[in-house]
mmCIF file of C-alpha atoms in Angstrom:
data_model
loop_
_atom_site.group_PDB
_atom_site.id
_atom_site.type_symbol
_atom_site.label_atom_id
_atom_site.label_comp_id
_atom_site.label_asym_id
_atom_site.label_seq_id
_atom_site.Cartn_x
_atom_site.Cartn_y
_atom_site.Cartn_z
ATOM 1 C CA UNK F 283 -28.252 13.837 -24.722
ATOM 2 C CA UNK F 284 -24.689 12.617 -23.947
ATOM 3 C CA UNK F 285 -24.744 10.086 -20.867
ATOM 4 C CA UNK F 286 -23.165 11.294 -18.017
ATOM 5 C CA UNK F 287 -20.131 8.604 -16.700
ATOM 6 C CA UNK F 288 -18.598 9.379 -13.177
ATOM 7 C CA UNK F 289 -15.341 7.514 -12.803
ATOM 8 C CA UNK F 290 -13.449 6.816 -9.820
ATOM 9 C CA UNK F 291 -10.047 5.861 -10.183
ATOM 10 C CA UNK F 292 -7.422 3.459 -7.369
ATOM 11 C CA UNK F 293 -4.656 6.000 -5.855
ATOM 12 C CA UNK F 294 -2.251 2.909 -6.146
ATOM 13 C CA UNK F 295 -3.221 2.721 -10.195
ATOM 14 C CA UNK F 296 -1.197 6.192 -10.219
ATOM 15 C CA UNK F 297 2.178 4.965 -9.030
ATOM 16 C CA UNK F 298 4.847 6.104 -5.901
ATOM 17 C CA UNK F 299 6.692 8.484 -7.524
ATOM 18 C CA UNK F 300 6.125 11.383 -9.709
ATOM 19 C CA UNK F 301 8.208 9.734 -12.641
ATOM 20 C CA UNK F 302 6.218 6.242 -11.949
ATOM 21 C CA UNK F 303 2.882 8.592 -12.085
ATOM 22 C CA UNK F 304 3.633 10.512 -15.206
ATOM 23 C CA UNK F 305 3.665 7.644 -17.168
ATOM 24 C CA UNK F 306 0.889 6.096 -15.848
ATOM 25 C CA UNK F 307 -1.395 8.512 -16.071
ATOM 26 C CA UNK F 308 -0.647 8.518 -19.976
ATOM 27 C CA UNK F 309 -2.880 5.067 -20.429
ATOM 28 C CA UNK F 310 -5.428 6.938 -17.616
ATOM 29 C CA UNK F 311 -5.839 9.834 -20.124
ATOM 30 C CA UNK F 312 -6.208 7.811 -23.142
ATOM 31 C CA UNK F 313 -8.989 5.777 -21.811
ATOM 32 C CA UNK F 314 -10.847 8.767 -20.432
ATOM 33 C CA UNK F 315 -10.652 10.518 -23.906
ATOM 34 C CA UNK F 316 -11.438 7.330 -25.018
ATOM 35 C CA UNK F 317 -14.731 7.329 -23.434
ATOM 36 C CA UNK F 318 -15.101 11.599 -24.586
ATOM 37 C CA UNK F 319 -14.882 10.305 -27.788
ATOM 38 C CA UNK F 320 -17.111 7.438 -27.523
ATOM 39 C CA UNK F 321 -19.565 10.330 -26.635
ATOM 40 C CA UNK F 322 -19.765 11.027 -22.907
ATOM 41 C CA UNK F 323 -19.892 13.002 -20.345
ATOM 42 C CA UNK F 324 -16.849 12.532 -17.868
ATOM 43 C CA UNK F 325 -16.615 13.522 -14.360
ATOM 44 C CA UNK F 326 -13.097 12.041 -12.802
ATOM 45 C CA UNK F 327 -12.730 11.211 -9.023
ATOM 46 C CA UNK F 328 -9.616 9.476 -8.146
ATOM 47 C CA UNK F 329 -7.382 7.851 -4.788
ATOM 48 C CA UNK F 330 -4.544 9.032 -3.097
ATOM 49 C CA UNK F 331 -3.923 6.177 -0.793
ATOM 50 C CA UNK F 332 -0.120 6.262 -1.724
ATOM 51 C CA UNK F 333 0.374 9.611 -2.310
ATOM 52 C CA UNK F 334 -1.062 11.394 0.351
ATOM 53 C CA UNK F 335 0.529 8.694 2.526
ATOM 54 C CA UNK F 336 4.332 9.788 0.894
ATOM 55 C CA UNK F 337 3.620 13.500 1.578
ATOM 56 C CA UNK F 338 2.706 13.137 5.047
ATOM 57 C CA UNK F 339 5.740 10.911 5.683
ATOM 58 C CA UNK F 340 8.016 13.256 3.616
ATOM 59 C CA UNK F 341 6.451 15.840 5.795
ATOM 60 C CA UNK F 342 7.372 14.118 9.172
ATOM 61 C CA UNK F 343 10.657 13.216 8.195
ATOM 62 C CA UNK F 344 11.746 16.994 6.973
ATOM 63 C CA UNK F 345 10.135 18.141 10.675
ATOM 64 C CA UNK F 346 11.971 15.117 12.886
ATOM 65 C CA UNK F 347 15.162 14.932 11.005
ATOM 66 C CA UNK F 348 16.184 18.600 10.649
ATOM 67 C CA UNK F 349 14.673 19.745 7.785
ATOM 68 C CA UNK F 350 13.306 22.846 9.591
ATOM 69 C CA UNK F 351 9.755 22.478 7.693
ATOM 70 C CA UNK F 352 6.545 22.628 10.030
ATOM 71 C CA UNK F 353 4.706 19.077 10.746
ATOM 72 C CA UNK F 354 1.919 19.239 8.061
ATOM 73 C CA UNK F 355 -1.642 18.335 8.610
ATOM 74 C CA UNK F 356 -3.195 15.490 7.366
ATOM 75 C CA UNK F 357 -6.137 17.746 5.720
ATOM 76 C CA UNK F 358 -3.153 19.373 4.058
ATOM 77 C CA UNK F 359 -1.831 16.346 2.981
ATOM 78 C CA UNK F 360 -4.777 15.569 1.658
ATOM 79 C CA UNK F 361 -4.976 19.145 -0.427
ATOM 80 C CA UNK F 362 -1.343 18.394 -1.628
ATOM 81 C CA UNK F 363 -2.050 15.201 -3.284
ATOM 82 C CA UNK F 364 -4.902 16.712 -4.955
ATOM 83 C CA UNK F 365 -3.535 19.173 -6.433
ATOM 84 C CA UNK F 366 -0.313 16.821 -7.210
ATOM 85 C CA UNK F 367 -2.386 13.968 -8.493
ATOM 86 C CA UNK F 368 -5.302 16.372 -10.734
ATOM 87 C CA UNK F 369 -2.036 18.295 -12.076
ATOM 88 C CA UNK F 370 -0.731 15.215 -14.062
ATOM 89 C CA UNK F 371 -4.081 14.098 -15.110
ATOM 90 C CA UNK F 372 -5.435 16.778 -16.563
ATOM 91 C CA UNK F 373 -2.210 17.798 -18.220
ATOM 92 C CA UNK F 374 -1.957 14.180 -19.565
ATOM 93 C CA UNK F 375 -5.933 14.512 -20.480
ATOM 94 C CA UNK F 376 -5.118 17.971 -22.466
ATOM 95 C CA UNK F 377 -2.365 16.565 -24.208
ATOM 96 C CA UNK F 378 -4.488 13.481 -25.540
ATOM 97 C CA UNK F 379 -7.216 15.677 -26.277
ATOM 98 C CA UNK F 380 -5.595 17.895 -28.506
ATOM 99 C CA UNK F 381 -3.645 14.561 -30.064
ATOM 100 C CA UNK F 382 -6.946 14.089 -31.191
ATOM 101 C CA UNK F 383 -8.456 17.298 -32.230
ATOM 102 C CA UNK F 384 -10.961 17.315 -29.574
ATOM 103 C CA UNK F 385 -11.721 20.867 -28.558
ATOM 104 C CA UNK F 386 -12.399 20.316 -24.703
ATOM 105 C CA UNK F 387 -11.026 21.756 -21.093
ATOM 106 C CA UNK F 388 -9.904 19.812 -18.606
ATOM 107 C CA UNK F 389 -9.423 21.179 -14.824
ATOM 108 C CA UNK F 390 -9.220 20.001 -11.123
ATOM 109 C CA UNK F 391 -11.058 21.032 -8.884
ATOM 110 C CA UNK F 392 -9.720 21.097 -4.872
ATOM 111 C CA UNK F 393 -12.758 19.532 -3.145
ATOM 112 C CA UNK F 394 -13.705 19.216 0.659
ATOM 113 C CA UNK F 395 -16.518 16.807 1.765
ATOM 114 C CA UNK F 396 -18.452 17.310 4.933
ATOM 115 C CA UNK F 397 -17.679 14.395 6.982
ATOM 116 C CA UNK F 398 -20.038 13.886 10.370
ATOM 117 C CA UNK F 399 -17.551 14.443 13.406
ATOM 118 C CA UNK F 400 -19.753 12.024 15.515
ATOM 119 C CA UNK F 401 -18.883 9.066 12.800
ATOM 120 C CA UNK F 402 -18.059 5.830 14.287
ATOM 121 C CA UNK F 403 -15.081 5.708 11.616
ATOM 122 C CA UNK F 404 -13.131 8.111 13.701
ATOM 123 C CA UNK F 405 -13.191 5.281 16.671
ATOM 124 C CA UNK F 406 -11.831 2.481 14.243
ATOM 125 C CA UNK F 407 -8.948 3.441 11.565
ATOM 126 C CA UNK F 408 -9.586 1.004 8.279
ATOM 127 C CA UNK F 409 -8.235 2.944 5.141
ATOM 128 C CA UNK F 410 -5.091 2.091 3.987
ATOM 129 C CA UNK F 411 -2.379 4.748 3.101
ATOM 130 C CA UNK F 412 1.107 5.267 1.979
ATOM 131 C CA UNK F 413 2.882 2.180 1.240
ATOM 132 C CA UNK F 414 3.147 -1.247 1.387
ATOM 133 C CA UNK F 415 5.079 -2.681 4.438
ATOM 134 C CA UNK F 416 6.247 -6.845 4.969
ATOM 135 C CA UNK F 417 5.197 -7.360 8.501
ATOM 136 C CA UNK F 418 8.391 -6.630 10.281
ATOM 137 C CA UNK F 419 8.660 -3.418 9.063
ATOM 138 C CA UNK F 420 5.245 -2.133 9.937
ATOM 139 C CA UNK F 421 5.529 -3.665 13.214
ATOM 140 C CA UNK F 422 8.909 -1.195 14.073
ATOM 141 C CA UNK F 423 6.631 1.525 12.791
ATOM 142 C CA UNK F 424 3.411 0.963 14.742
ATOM 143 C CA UNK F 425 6.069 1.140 17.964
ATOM 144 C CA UNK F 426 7.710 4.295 16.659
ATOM 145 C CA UNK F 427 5.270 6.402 15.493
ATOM 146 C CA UNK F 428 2.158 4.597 17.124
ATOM 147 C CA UNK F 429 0.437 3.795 13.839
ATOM 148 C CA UNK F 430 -2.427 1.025 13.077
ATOM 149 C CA UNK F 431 -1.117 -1.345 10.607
ATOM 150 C CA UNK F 432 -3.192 -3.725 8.487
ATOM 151 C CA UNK F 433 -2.731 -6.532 5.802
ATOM 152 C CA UNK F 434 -4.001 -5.289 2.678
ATOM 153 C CA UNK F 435 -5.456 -8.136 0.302
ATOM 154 C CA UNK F 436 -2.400 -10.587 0.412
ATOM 155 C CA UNK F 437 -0.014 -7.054 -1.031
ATOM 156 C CA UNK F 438 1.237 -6.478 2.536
ATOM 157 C CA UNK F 439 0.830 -3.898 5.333
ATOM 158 C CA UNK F 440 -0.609 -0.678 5.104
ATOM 159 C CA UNK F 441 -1.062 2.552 7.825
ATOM 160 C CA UNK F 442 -4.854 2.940 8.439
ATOM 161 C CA UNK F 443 -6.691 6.024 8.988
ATOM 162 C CA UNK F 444 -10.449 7.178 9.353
ATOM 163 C CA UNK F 445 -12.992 6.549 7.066
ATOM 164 C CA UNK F 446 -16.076 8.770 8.051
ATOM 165 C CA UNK F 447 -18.660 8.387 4.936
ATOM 166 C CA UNK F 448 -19.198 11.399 2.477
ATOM 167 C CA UNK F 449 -22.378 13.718 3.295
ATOM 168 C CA UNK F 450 -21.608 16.739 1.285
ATOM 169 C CA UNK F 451 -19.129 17.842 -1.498
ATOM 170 C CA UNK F 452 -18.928 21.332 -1.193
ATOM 171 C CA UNK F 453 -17.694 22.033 -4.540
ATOM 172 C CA UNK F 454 -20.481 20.469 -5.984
ATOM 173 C CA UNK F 455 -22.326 23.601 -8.261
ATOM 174 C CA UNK F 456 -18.247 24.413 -9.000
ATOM 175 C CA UNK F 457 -18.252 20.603 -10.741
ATOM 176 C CA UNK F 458 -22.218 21.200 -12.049
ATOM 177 C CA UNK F 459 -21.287 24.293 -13.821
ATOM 178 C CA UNK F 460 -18.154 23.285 -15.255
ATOM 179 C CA UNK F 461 -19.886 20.014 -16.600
ATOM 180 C CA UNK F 462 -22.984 21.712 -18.547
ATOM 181 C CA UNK F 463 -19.694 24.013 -20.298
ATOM 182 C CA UNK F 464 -18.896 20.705 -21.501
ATOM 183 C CA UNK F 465 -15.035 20.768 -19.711
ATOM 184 C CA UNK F 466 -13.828 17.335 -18.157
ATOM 185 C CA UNK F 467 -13.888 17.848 -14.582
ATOM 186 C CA UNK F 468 -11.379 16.251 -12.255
ATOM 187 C CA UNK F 469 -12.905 16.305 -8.593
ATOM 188 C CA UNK F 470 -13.551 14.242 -5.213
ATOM 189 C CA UNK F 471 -9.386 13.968 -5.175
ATOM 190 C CA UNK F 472 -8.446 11.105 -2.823
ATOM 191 C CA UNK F 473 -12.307 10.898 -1.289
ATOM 192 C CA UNK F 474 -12.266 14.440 -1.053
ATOM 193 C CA UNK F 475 -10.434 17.123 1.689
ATOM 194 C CA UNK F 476 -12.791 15.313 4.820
ATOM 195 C CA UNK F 477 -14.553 18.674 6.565
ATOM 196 C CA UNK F 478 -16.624 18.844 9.477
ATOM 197 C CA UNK F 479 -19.015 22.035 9.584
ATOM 198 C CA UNK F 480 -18.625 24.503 12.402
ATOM 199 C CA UNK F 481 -20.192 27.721 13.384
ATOM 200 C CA UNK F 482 -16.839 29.390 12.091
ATOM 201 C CA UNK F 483 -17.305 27.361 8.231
ATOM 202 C CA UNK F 484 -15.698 24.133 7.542
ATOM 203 C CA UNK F 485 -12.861 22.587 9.304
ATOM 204 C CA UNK F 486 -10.208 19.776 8.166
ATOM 205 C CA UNK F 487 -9.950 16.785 10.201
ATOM 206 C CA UNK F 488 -7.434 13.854 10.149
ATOM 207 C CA UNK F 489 -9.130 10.979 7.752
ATOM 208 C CA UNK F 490 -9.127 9.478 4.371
ATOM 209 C CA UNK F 491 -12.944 9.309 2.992
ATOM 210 C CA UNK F 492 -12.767 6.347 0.166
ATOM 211 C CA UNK F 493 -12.952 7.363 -3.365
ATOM 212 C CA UNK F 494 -15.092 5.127 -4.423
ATOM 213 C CA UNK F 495 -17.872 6.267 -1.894
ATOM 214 C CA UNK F 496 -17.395 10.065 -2.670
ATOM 215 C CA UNK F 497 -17.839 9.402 -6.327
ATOM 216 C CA UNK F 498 -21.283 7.215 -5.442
ATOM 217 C CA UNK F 499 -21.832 10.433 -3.943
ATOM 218 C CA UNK F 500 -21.139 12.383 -6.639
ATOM 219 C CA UNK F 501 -22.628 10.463 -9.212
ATOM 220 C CA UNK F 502 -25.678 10.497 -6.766
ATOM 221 C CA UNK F 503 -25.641 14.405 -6.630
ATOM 222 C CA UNK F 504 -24.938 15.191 -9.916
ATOM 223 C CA UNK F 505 -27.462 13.030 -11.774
ATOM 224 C CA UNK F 506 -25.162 10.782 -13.584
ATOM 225 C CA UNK F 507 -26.231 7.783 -15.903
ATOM 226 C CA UNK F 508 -23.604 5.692 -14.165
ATOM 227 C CA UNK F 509 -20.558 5.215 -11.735
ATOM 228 C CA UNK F 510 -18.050 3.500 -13.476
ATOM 229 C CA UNK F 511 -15.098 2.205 -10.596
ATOM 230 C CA UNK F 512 -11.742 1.295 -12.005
ATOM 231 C CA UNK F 513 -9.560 -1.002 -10.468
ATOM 232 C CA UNK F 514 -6.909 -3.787 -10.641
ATOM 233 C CA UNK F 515 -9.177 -6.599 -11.869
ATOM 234 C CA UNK F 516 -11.891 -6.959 -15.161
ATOM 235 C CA UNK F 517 -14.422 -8.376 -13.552
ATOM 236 C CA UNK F 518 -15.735 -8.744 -9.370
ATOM 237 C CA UNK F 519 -14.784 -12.303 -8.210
ATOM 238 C CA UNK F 520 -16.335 -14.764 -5.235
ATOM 239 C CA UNK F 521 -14.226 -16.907 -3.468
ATOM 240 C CA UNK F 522 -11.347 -14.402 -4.499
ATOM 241 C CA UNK F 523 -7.507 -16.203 -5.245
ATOM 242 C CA UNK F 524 -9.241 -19.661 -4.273
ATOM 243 C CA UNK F 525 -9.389 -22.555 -6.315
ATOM 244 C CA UNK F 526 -12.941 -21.898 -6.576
ATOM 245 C CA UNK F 527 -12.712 -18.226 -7.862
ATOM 246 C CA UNK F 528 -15.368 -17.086 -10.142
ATOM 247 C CA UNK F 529 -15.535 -13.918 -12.014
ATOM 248 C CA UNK F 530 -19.405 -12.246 -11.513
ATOM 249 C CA UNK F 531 -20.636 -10.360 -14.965
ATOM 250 C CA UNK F 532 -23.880 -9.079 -13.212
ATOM 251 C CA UNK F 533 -25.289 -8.949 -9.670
ATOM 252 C CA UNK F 534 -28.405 -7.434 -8.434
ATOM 253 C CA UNK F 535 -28.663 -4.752 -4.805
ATOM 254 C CA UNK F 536 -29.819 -8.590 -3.178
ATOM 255 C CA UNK F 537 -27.289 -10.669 -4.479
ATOM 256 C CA UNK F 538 -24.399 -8.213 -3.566
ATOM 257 C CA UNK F 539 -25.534 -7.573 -0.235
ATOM 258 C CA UNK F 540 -25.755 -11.459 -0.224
ATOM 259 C CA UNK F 541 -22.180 -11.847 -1.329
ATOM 260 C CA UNK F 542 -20.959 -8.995 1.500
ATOM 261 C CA UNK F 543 -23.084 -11.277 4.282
ATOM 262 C CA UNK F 544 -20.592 -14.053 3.275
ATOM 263 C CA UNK F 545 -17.584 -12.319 3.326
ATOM 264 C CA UNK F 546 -16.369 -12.585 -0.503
ATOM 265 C CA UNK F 547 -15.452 -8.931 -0.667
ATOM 266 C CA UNK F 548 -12.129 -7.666 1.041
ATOM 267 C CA UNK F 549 -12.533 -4.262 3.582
ATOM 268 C CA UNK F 550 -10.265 -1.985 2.382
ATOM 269 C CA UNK F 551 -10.340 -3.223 -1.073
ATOM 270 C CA UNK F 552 -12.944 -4.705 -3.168
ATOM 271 C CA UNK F 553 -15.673 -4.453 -0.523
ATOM 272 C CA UNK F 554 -15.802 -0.427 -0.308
ATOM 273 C CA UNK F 555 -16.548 -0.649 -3.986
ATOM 274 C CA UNK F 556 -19.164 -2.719 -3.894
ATOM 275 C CA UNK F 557 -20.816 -0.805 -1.151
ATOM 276 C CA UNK F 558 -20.278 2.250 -2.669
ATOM 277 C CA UNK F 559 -21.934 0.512 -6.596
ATOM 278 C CA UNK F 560 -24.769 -0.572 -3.787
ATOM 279 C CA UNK F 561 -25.178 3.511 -2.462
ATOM 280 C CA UNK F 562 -25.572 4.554 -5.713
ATOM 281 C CA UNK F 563 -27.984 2.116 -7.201
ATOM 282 C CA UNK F 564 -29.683 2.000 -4.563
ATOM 283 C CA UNK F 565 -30.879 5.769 -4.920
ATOM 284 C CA UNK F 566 -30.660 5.661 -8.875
ATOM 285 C CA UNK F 567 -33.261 3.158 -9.829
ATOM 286 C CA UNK F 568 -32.206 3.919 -13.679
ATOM 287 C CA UNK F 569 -28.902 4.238 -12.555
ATOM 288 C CA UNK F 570 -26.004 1.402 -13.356
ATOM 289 C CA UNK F 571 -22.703 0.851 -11.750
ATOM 290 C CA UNK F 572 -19.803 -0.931 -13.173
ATOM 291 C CA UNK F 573 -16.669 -2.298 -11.413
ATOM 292 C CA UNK F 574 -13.821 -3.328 -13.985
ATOM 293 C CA UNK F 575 -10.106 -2.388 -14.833
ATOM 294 C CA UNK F 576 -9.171 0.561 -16.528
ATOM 295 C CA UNK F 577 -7.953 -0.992 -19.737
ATOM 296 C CA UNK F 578 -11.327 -2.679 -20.434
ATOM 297 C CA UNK F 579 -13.091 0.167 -19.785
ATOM 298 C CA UNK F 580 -13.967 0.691 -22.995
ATOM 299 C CA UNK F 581 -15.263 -2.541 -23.410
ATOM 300 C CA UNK F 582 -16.707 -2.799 -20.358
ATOM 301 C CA UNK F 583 -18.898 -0.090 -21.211
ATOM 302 C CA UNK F 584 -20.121 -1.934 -24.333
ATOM 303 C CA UNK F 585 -20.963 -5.203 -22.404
ATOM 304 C CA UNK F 586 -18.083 -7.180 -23.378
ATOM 305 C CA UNK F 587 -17.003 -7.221 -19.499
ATOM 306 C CA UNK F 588 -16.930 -5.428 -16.461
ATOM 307 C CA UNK F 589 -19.567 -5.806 -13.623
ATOM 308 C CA UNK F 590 -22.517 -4.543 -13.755
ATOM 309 C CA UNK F 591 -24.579 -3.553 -10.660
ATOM 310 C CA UNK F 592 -28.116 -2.347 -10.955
ATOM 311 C CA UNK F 593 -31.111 -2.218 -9.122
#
C-alpha cells in the first residue's frame, strides 16, 4: 500500500506576483510529481502569508482610493488566495503529470477550518502577512491603518493577524474521497478559510490559522504515514545565524520540546513548524514528520537530509 505524504508548503515559497508565482510553482510541481512517481500518496496544503496579505491590501486600496469596489473581508481574502494559489498549482501539477505520462487528477479544494471563537489567539495577533516592510515603513502603516507590525526572522516587518489553532477541516471526507480515487488533492489553502460554528452553520472570522498546523491536522485526520513541511532551509538548526549554528538531522517529542524551552526556534517562523511536527507525532506513534526545503525533498525522504521528528 502506497504511503500516504501530507505536505505543507511556505506562502512566501510561491512568490508576490502572479508572474513571480507561475514560475515558481513549476519546481513545486516537479517535486510533488516527483514524490507521485517515487510512489506516494500526496495530499498538498500550502501558505498564503503574502498573497492573501496583497489581496486584502489591493482590496483596501480600490475601496479608499476610488475604485468603487466594496472593502473585502478577510475570510474572503482568505477564499481568494485559495483559489488563486490551488489554480497555479494544480495546473502546473497537470502539466508535469502528463509530461510524464502519469495518468492522475489534480484539484483544489476551498477548505474552512473550525477555529474556537474563545481562542486566546484572537487577543494577541502573531502571524505574519502580506509583505515585508524596513521599519520605517511599517511604522507609518501601524499609524495609518492601526496595524500590529512585527520583525520577521531578520527579513523585516510583517502585519500580524490571529492565529486560533485548527479543530476541524470541514472538507475533510471531500479530501478522503478524492484521495482513495487516487487524484492529488490540493487542500488546507493558507491554514484553511478560519470558521467558527454557529447555530446558523459556519461563520468566517478575521485570522490566518498556520499552514503548517492545519496540515498536522490533516495528516492527523486523514491517517497519513507522514507530514512532510517544506521550507527555506534543508535541515532545522540551533543557535540559528550564530557562529554556533548547527544543523539537527533527528530530534525526538523531548528533545524538541527541549529546544522550544530554550528559545532556538523563531515564532512566526521555524517554531510553528516544529510545534505543529510535535502535534502530529505526538498522536501518530508510527507516524514521522520531516522539516526540510523543497528541493531536497526528494532526498530528504530517502534519508540523505531533512529532519526527522518522531516519537
Amino acid at each position: 500500500m502506497a504511503k500516504r505524504l501530507v505536505i505543507a508548503l511556505g506562502g512566501n515559497a510561491l512568490g508576490n506576483t502572479p508572474e513571480e508565482q507561475l514560475e515558481l510553482v513549476k519546481e513545486t510541481a516537479s517535486t510533488i510529481v516527483d514524490l507521485v512517481e517515487e510512489g506516494y500518496e500526496v495530499i498538498v496544503g500550502h501558505g498564503n502569508g503574502p498573497q492573501v496579505g496583497m489581496i486584502n491590501l489591493a482590496m483596501e486600496y480600490s475601496a479608499n482610493n476610488g475604485g468603487h469596489t466594496p472593502l473585502m473581508p478577510f475570510p474572503e481574502c482568505g477564499a481568494m488566495s485559495q483559489g488563486y494559489i490551488g489554480y497555479h498549482l494544480q495546473q502546473a501539477i497537470q502539466r508535469k503529470l502528463q509530461s510524464r505520462q502519469i495518468e492522475k487528477q489534480c484539484v483544489s479544494i476551498i477548505t474552512q477550518v473550525v477555529v474556537d471563537e474563545n481562542d486566546e489567539a484572537f487577543q494577541k495577533p502573531t502571524k505574519p502577512v502580506g509583505s515585508f516592510y524596513n521599519k520605517e515603513d511599517a511604522e507609518r502603516i501601524e499609524k495609518e491603518k492601526g496595524y500590529t507590525f512585527v520583525e520577521d526572522a531578520g527579513r523585516g516587518y510583517r502585519r500580524v493577524v490571529p492565529s486560533p489553532k485548527p479543530c476541524k477541516i470541514v472538507e475533510l471526507k471531500v479530501v478522503e474521497q478524492l484521495v482513495d480515487a487516487n487524484d492529488i488533492v490540493i487542500t488546507v489553502g493558507g491554514g484553511g478559510i478560519p470558521v467558527i460554528e454557529t447555530e446558523d452553520g459556519y461563520a468566517g472570522v478575521a485570522a490566518v490559522i498556520d499552514k503548517d498546523r492545519s496540515s498536522a491536522r490533516l495528516a492527523l485526520d486523514i491517517h497519513a504515514d507522514m507530514l512532510v513541511i517544506l521550507t527555506a532551509v534543508d535541515r532545522v538548526c540551533i543557535h540559528f545565524n550564530q557562529p554556533n549554528q548547527k544543523e539537527i538531522s533527528e530530534m525526538s517529542v523531548e528533545e524538541a520540546r527541549r529546544f522550544i524551552a530554550e528559545g532556538h526556534f523563531a515564532p512566526g517562523s521555524m517554531l510553528p513548524k516544529v510545534e505543529a511536527c510535535l502535534d502530529y507525532v505526538s498522536h501518530t506513534p508510527d507516524g514521522t514528520a520531516l522539516i526540510t526545503s523543497l528541493k531536497k525533498a526528494k532526498l530528504a525522504l530517502k534519508g540523505k537530509t531533512g529532519t526527522i521528528i518522531k516519537a
